[in-house]
Tab-separated table of C-alpha atoms in Angstrom:
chain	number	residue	atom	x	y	z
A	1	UNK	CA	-3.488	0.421	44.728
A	2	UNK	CA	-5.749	3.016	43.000
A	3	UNK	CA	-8.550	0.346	41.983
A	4	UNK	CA	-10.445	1.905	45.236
A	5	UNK	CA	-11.361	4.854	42.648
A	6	UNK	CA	-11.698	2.845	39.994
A	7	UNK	CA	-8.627	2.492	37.850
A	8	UNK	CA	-7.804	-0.891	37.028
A	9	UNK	CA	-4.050	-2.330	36.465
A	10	UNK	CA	-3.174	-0.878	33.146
A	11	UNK	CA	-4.926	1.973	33.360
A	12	UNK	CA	-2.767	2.474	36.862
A	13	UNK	CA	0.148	1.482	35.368
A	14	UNK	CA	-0.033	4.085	31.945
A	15	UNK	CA	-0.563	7.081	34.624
A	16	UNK	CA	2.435	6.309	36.794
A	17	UNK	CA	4.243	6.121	33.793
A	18	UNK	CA	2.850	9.275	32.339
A	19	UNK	CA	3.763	10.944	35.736
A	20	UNK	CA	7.159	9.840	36.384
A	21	UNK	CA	7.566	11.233	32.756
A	22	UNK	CA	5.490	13.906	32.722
A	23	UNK	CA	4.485	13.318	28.862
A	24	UNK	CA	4.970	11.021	26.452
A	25	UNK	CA	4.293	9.892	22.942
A	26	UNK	CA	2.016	7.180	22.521
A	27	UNK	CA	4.583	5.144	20.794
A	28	UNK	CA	7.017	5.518	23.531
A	29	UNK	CA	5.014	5.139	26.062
A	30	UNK	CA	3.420	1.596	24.581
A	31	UNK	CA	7.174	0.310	24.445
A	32	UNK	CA	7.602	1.217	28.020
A	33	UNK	CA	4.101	-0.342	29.102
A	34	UNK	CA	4.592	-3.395	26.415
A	35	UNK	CA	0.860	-2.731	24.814
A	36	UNK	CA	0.148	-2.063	21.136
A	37	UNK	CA	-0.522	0.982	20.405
A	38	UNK	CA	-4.171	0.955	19.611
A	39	UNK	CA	-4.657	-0.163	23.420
A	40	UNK	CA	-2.116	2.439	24.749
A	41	UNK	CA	-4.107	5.325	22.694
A	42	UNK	CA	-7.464	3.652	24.411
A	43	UNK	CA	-6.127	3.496	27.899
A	44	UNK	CA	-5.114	6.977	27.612
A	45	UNK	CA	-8.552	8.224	26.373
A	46	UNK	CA	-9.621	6.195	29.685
A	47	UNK	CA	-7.699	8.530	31.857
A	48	UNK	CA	-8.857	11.118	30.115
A	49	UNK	CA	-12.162	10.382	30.687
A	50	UNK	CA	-11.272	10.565	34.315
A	51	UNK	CA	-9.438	13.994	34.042
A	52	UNK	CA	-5.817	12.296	34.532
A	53	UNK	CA	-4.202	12.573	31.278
A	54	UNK	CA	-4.484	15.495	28.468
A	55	UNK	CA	-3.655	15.332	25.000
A	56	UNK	CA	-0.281	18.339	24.896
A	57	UNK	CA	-2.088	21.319	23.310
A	58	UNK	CA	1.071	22.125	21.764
A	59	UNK	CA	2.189	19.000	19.703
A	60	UNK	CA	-0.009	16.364	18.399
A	61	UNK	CA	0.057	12.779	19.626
A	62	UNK	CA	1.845	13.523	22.877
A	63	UNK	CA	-0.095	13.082	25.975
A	64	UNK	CA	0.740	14.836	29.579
A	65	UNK	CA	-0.444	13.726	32.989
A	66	UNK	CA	-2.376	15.752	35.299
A	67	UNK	CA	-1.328	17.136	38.678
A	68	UNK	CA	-2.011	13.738	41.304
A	69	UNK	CA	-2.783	16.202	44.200
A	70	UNK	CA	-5.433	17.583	41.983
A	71	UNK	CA	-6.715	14.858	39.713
A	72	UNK	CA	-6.665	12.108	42.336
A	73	UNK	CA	-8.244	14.683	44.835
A	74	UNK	CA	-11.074	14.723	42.868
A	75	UNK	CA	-11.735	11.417	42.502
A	76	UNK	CA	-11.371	10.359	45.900
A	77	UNK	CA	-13.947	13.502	46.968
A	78	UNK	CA	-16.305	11.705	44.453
A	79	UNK	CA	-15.881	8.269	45.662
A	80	UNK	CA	-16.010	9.221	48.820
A	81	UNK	CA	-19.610	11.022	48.001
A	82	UNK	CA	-20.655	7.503	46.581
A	83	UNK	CA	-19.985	5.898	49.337
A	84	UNK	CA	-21.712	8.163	51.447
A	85	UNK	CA	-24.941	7.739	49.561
A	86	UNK	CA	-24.793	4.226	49.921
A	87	UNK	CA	-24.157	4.436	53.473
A	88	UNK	CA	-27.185	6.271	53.405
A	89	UNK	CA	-29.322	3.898	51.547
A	90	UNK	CA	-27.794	1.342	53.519
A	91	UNK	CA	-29.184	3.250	56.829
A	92	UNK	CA	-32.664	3.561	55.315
A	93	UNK	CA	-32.978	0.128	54.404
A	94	UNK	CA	-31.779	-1.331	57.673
A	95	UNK	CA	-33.865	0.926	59.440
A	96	UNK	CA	-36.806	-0.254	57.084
A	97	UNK	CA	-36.001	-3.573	57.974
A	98	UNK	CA	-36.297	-3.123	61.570
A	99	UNK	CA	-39.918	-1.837	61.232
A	100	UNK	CA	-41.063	-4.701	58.908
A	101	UNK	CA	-39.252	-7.839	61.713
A	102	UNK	CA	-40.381	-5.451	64.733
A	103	UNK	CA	-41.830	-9.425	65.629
A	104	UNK	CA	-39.818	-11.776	62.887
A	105	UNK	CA	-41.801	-15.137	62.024
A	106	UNK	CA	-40.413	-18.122	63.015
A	107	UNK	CA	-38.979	-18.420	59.496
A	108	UNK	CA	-37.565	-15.129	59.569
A	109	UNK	CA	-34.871	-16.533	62.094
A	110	UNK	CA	-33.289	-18.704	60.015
A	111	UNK	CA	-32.336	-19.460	56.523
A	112	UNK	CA	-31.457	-22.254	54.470
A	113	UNK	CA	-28.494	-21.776	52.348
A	114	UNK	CA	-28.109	-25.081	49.381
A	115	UNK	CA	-25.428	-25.602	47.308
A	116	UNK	CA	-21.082	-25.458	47.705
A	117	UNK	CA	-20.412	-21.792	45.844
A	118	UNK	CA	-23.592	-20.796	47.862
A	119	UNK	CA	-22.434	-21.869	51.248
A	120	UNK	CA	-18.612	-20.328	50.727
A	121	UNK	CA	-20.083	-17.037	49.625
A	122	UNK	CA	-22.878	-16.980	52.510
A	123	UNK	CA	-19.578	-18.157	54.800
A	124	UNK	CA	-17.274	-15.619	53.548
A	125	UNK	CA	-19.773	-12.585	54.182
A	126	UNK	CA	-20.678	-13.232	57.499
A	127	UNK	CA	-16.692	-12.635	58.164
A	128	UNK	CA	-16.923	-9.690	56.517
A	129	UNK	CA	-19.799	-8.251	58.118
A	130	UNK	CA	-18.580	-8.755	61.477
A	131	UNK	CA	-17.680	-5.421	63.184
A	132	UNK	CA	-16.498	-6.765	66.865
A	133	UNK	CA	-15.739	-9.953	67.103
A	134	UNK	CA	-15.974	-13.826	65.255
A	135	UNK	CA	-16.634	-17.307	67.036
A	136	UNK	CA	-15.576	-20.409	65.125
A	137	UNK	CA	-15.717	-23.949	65.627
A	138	UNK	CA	-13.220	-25.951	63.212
A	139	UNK	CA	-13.442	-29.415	62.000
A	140	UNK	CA	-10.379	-30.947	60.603
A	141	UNK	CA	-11.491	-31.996	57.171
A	142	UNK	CA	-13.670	-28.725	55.385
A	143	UNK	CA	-16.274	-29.771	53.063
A	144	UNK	CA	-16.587	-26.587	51.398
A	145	UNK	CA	-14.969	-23.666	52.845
A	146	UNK	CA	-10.934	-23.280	51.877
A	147	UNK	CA	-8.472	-21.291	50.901
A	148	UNK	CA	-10.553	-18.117	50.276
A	149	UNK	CA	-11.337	-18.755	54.383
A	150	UNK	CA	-7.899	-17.351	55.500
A	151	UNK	CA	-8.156	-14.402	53.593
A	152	UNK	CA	-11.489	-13.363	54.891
A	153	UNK	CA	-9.709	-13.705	58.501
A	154	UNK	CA	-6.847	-11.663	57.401
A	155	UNK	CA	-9.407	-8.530	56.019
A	156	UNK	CA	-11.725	-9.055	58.650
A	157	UNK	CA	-8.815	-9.095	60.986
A	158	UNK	CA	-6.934	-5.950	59.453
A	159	UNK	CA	-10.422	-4.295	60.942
A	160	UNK	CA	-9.477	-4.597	63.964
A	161	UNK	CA	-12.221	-7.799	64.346
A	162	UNK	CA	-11.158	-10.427	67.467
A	163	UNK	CA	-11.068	-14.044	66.673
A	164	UNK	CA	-11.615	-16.842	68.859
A	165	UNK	CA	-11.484	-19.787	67.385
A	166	UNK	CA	-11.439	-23.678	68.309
A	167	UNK	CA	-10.020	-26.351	65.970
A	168	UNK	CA	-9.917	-30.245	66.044
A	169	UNK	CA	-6.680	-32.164	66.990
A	170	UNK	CA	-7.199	-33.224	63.115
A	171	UNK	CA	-6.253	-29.669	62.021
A	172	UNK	CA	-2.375	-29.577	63.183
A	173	UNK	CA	-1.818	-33.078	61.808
A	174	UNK	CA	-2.620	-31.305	58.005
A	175	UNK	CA	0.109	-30.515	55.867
A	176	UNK	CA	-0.108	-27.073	56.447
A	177	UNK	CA	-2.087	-26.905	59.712
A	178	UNK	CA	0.672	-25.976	62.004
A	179	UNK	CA	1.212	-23.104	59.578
A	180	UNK	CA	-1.888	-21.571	58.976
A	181	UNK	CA	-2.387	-21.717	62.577
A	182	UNK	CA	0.854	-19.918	63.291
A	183	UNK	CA	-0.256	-17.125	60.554
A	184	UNK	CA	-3.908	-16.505	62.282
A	185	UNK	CA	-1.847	-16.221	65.804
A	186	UNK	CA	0.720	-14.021	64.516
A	187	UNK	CA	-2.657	-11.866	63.444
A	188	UNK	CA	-3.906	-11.828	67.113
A	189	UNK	CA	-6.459	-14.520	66.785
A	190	UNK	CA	-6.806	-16.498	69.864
A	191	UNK	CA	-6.912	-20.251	69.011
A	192	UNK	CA	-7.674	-23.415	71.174
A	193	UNK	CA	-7.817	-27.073	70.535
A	194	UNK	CA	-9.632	-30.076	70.903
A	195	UNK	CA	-10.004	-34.050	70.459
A	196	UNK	CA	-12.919	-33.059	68.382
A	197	UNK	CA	-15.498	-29.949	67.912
A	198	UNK	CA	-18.998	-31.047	68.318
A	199	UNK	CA	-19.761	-29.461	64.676
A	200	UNK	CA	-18.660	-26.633	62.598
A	201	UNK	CA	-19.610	-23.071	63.486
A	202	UNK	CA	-19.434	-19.627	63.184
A	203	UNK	CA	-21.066	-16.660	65.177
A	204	UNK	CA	-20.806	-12.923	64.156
A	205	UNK	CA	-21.132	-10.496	66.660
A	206	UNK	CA	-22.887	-12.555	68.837
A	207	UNK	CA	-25.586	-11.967	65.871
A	208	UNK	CA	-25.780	-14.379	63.224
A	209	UNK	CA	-24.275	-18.222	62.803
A	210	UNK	CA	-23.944	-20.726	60.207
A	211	UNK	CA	-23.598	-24.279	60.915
A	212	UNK	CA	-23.741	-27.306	58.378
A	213	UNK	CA	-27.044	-29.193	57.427
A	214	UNK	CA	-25.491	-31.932	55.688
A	215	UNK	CA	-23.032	-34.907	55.978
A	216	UNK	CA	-20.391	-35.602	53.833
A	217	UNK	CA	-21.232	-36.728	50.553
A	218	UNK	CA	-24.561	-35.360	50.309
A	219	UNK	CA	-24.989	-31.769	48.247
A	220	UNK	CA	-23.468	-28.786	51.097
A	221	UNK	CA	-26.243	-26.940	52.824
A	222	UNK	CA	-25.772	-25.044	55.608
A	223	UNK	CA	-28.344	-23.313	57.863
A	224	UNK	CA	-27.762	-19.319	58.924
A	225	UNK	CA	-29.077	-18.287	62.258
A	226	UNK	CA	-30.316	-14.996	63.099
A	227	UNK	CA	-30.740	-13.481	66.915
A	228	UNK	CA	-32.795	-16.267	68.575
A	229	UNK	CA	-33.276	-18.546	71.320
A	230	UNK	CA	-31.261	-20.791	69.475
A	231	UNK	CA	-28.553	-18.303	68.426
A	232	UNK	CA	-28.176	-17.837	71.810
A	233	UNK	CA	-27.971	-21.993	72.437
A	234	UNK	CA	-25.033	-21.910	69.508
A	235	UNK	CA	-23.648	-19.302	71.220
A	236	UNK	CA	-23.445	-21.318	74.487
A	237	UNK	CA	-22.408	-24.632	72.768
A	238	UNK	CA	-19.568	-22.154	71.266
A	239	UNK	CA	-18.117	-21.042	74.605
A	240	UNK	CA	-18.639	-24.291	76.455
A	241	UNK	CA	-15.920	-26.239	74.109
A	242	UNK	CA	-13.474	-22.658	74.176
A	243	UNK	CA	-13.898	-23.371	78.490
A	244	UNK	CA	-12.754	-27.010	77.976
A	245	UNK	CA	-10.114	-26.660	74.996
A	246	UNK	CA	-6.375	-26.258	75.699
A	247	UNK	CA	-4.784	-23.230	74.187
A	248	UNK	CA	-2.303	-23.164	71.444
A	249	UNK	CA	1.375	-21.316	71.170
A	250	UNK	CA	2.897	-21.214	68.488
A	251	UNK	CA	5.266	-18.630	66.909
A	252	UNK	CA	6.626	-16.963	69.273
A	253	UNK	CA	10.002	-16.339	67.409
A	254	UNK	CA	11.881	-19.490	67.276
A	255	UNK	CA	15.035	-18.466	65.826
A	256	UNK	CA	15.562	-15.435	68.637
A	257	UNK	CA	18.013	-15.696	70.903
A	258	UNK	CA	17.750	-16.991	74.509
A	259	UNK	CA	19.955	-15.863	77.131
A	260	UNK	CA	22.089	-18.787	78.388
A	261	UNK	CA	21.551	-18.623	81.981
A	262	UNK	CA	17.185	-17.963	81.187
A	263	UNK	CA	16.039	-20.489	83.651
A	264	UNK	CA	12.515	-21.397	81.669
A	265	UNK	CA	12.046	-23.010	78.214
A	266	UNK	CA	12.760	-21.177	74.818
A	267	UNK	CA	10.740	-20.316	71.901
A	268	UNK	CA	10.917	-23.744	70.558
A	269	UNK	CA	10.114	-25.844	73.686
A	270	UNK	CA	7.155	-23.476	74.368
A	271	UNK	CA	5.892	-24.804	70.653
A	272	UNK	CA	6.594	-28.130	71.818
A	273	UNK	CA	4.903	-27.882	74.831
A	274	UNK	CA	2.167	-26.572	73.498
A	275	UNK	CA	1.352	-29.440	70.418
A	276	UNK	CA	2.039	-32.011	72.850
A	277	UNK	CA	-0.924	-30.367	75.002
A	278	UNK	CA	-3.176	-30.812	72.023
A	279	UNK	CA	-2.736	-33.721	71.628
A	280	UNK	CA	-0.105	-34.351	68.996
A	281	UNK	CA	2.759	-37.586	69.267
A	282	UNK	CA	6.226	-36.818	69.034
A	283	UNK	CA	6.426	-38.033	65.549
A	284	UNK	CA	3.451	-35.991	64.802
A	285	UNK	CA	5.209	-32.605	66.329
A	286	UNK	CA	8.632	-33.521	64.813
A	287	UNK	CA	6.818	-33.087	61.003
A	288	UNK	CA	5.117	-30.110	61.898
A	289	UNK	CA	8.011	-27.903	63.145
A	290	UNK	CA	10.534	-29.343	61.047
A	291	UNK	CA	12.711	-31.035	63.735
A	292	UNK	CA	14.012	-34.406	64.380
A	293	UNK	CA	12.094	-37.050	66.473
A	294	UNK	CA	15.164	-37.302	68.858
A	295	UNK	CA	15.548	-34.000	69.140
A	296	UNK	CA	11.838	-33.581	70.417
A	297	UNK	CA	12.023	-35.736	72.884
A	298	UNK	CA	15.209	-34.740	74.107
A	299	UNK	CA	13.623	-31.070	74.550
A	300	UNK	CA	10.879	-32.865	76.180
A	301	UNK	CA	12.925	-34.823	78.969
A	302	UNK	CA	14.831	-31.078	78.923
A	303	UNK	CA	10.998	-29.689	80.016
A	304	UNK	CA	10.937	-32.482	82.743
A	305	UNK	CA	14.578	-32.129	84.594
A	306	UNK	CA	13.508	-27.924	84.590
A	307	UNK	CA	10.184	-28.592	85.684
A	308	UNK	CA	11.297	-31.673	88.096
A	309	UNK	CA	8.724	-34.039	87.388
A	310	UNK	CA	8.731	-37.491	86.225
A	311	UNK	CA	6.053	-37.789	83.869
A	312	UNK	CA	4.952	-36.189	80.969
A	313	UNK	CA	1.331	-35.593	83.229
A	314	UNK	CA	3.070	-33.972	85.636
A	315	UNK	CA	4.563	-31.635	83.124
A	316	UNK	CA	1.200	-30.436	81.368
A	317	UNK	CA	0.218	-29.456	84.825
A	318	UNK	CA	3.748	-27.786	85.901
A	319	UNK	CA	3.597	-25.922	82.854
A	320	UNK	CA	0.416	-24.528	83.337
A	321	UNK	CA	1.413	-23.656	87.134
A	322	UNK	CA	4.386	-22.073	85.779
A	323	UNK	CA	2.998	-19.877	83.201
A	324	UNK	CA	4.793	-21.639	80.707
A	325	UNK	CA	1.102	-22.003	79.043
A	326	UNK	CA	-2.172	-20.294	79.997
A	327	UNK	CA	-5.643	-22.120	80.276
């Protein structure tokens, strides 16, 4: 928690100790952390370093903590000056920037980016840049980009950035698709699907895009787009599949309760509803949510006799007339 002003774990942990105690012996206070004592004494003369801990002027080897209102204060009013200077350099250089590609080069638009770590670092920063919103494009079987992908969403996301995203059918049949789908939804992400995305994509603020340069197999290269013409032509590729996908529901709170005389579908039928609209087989919808084939189906012919139509067509397009899912 205080790594934002530059304390790392143990030195954390020694300083809530010393505070909760107030002071300590080194000995004591090396049994309560479970260091040696050499290491103890040096994370100590860390904090002291940083104006947190004292050595007790009135009896050798004990150590007291300082104040947290004052000692924290301080470093927080110094980080906070760092940061401002780098904001400012940051400023300068982007405005520096601007007056050198005043009229970019062709080459200036784009940029090749070679190699797997490459790629997932390039990938992973252009979610973090993004201020306003994120456009993605999702095949079912990443090449290079994985687990570290989620947790860019969830920081970029915790900034209050918008997500729209469209993923293959592919996607919910993984082990964990249905999942990780239900965790970017619950974050406010707005998620579609498709038979199949024409390629894999992300735009940043309507500013910068990467999309792959190579097949499978081959060493992963990926090309970054900058405002262009053909930014603009991602950009348009982007919201053409989000016009034709079907949206996706899933979370809404299966386990709470639903009034016995509610005359639409619960929680769970709305799920169902919705991975049969993607796509998905009974089977297929059964695995993901955990529920038996029979009792999918029987939710299904449920969906029908409240809907009164005869065919599972005739449903998708009730459901949609009845609000039951939104286009």
């Amino acid at each position: 928690m205080l790594g934002a002003i530059g304390l790392d774990e143990r030195q954390e942990s020694a300083y809530r100790e010393l505070v909760a105690l107030g002071a300590a012996e080194v000995r004591d206070l090396a049994h309560r952390l479970a260091l040696p004592e050499p290491e103890t004494e040096r994370t100590l003369r860390r904090l002291e370093a940083q104006g947190l801990a004292a050595q007790s002027s009135y009896r050798s080897g004990r150590w007291v903590a300082a104040p947290p209102a004052v000692a924290l204060g301080a470093l927080l009013t110094q980080q906070r000056h760092e940061l401002e200077r780098a904001e400012l350099a940051a400023a300068l250089l982007a405005e520096e920037y601007r007056a050198e590609a005043a009229e970019p080069a062709v080459h200036d638009l784009v940029e090749v980016v070679t190699g797997a770590s490459a790629v997932a670092h390039r990938f992973l920063q252009l979610q973090l840049g993004a201020a306003q919103e994120v456009c993605a494009l999702v095949t079912g079987r990443p090449v290079v980009v994985t687990g570290a992908e989620n947790d860019a969403e969830e920081r970029a996301a915790d900034r209050g950035v918008a997500y729209r995203v469209v993923v293959e059918r592919e996607v919910l049949e993984r082990p964990a698709g249905v999942a990780e789908l239900t965790s970017a939804l619950g974050r406010g992400e707005r998620v579609r699907v498709v038979d199949r995305v024409p390629t894999k994509l992300v735009v940043a603020d309507r500013s910068l895009a990467m999309v792959p340069l190579t097949g499978r197999g081959a060493e992963p290269a990926a090309l970054v787009v900058h405002a262009s013409g053909l930014l603009e032509s991602l950009m348009g590729l982007f919201e053409a599949v989000w016009r034709e996908a079907v949206p996706l529901r899933l979370g809404a709170g299966r386990d709470a309760p639903v009034p016995a005389s509610s005359p639409g579908p619960d929680a769970t039928d709305l799920e169902v509803l919705s991975l049969l609209l993607a796509g998905m087989t009974d089977a297929s919808v059964a695995k993901q949510l955990d529920l038996g084939l029979r009792t999918v189906q029987r939710r299904v012919k449920g969906l029908m006799e409240l809907a009164g139509v005869t065919t599972r067509l005739q449903l998708g397009w009730h459901a949609y007339e009845r609000g039951w899912v939104t286009r």
